[in-house]
mmCIF file of C-alpha atoms in Angstrom:
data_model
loop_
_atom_site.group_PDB
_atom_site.id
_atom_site.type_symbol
_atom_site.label_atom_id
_atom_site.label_comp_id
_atom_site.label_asym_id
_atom_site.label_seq_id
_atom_site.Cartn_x
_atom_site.Cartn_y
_atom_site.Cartn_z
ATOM 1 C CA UNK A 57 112.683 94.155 54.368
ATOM 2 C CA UNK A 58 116.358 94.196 53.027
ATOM 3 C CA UNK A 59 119.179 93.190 54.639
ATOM 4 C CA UNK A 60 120.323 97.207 53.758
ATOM 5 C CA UNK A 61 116.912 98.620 54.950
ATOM 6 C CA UNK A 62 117.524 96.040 58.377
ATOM 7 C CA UNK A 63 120.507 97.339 58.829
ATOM 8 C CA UNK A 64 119.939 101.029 58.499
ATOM 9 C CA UNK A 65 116.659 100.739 61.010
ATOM 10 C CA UNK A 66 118.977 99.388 63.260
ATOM 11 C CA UNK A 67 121.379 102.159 62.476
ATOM 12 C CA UNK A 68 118.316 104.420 63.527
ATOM 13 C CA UNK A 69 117.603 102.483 67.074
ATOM 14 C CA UNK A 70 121.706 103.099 67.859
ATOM 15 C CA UNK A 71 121.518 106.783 66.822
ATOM 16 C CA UNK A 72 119.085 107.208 69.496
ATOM 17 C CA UNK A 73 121.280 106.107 71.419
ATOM 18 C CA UNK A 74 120.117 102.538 72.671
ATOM 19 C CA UNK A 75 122.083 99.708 73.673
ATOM 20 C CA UNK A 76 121.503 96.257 74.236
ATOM 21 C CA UNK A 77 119.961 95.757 78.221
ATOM 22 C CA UNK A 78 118.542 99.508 77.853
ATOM 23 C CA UNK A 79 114.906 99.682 79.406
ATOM 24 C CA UNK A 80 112.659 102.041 77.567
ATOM 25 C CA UNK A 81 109.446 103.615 78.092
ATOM 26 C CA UNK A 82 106.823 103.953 75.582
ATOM 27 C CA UNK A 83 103.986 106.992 75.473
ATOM 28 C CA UNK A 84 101.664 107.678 72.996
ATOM 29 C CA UNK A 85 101.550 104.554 71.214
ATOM 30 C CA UNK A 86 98.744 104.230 68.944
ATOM 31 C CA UNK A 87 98.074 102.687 65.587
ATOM 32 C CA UNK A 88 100.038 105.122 63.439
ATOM 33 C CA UNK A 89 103.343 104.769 65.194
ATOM 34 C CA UNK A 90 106.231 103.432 63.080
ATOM 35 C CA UNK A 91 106.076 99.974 64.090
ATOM 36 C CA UNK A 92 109.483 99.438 62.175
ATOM 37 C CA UNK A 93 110.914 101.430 63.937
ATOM 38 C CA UNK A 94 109.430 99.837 67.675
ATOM 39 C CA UNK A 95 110.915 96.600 66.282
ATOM 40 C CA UNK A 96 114.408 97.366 65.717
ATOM 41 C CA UNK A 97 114.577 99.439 69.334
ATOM 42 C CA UNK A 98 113.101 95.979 70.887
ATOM 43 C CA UNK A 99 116.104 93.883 69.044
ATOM 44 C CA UNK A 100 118.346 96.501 70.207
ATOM 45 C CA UNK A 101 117.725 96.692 73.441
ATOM 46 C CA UNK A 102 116.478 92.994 73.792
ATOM 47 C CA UNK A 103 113.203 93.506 75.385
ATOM 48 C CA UNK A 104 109.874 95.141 75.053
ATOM 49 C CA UNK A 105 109.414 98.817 75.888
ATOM 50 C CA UNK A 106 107.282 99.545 78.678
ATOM 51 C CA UNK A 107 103.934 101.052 78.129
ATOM 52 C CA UNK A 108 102.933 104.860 79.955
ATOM 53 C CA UNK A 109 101.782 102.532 83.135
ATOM 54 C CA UNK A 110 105.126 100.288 84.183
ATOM 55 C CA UNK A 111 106.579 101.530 87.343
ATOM 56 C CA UNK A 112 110.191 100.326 85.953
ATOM 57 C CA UNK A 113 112.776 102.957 85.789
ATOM 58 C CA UNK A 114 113.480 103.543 82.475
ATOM 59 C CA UNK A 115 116.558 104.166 80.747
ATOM 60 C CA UNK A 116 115.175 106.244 77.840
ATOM 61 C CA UNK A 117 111.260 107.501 77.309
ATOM 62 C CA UNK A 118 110.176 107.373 73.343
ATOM 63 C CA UNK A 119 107.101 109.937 73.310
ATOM 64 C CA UNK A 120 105.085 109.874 69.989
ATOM 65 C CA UNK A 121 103.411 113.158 69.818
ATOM 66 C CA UNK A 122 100.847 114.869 67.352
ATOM 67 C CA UNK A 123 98.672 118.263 67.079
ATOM 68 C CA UNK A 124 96.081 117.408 69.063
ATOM 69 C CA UNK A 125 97.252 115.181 71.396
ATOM 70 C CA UNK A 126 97.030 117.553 74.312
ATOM 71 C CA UNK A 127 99.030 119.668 76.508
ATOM 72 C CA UNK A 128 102.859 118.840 75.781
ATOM 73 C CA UNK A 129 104.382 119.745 78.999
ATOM 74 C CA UNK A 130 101.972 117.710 80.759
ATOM 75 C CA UNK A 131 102.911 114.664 79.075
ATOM 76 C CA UNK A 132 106.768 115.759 79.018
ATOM 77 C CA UNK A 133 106.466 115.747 82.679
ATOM 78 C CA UNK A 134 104.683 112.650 82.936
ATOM 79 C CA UNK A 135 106.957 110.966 80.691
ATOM 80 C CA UNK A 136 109.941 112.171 83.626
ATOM 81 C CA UNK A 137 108.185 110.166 86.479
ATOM 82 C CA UNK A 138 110.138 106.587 86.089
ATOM 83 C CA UNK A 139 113.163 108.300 83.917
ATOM 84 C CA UNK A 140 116.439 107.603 85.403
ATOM 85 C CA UNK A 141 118.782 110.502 86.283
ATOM 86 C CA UNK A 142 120.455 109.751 83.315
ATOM 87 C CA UNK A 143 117.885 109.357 80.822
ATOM 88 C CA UNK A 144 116.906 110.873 78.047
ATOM 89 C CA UNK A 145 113.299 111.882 76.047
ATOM 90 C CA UNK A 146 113.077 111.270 72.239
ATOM 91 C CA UNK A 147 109.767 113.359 70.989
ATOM 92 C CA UNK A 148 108.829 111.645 67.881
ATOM 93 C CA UNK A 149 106.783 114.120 66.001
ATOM 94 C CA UNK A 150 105.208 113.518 62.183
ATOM 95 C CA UNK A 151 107.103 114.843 59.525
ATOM 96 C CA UNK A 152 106.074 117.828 57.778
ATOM 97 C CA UNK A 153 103.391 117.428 55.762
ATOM 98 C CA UNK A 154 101.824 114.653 57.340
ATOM 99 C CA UNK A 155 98.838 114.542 59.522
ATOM 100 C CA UNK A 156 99.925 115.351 63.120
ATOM 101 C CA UNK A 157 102.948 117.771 62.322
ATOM 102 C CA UNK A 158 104.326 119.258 65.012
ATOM 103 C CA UNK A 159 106.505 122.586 64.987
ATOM 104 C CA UNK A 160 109.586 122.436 66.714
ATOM 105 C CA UNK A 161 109.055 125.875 68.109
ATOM 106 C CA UNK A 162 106.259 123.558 70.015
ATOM 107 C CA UNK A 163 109.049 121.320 71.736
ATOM 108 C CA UNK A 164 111.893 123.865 72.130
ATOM 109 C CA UNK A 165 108.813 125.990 74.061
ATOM 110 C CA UNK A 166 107.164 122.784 76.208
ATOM 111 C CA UNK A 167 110.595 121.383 77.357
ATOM 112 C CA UNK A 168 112.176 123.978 79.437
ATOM 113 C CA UNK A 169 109.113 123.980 81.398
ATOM 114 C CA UNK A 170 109.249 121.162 81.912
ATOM 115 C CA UNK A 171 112.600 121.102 83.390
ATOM 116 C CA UNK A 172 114.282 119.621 79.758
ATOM 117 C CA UNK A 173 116.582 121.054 77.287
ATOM 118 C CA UNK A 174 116.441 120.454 73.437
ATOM 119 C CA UNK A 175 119.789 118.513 72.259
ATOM 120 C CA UNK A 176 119.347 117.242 68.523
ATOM 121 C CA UNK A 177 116.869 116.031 65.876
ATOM 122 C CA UNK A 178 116.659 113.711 63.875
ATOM 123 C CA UNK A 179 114.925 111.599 61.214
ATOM 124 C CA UNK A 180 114.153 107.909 62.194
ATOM 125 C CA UNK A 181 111.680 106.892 59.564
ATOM 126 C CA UNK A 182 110.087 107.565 56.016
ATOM 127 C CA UNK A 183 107.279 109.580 58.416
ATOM 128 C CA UNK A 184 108.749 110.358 62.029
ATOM 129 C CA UNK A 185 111.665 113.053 63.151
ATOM 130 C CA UNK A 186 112.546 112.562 66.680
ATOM 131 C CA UNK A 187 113.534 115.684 68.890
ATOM 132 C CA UNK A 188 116.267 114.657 71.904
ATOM 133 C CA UNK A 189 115.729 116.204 75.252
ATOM 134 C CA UNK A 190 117.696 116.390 78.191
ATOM 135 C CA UNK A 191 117.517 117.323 81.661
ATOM 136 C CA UNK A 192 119.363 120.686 82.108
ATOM 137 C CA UNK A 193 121.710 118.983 84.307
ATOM 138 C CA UNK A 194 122.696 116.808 81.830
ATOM 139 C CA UNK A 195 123.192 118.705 78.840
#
């Protein structure tokens, strides 16, 4: 990787809001994740993310989500159990086109169940958009 291309992941990890000491929580890792991406959050932040079963409370939750992975507000509300107050939700969904795409419509319906409110998108790799949600208190 290029110094540019290092410094524009890294770019990506700050947009998301991250910060150096942050603690955050990984679901729906599996082998097609950006792993990119995973790295330059983990150099941010300076530590591993936590995987779905850490008790830790978490700062921020990353949630990689496809079609078929299963019922979205379940794992939206799972994803809420260590969260802090504070703390945000980044749905990273496939790009259009690629295997796995998810329609917003899918997130902007799932989230206000499950008590979370649709901030921003955005795109954090060459095949990954990431949808920011908030609890309605915090908007």
């Amino acid at each position: 990787m290029s110094e540019a291309d290092a410094a524009t992941s890294v770019n990506v990890a700050e947009k998301l809001g991250f910060k150096n000491g942050d603690l955050i929580q990984e679901f729906g890792y599996d082998d097609d994740v950006d792993f990119d991406l995973r790295d330059d959050i983990e150099d941010l932040t300076g530590s591993e993310m936590l995987d779905e079963d850490d008790h830790e409370v978490a700062d921020a939750v990353i949630l990689w989500w496809r079609d078929g992975d299963g019922d979205l507000v379940d794992s939206l509300m799972d994803s809420l159990t260590t969260l802090s107050e504070n703390g945000v939700v980044w749905v990273l969904t496939p790009k259009s086109g690629r295997d796995g795409y998810v329609s917003p419509a899918e997130i902007q319906e799932a989230a206000p169940t499950a008590g979370l409110h649709v901030t921003t998108s955005a795109g954090v790799s060459k095949d990954w958009s990431a949808v920011r949600l908030v609890s309605r208190k915090n908007k």
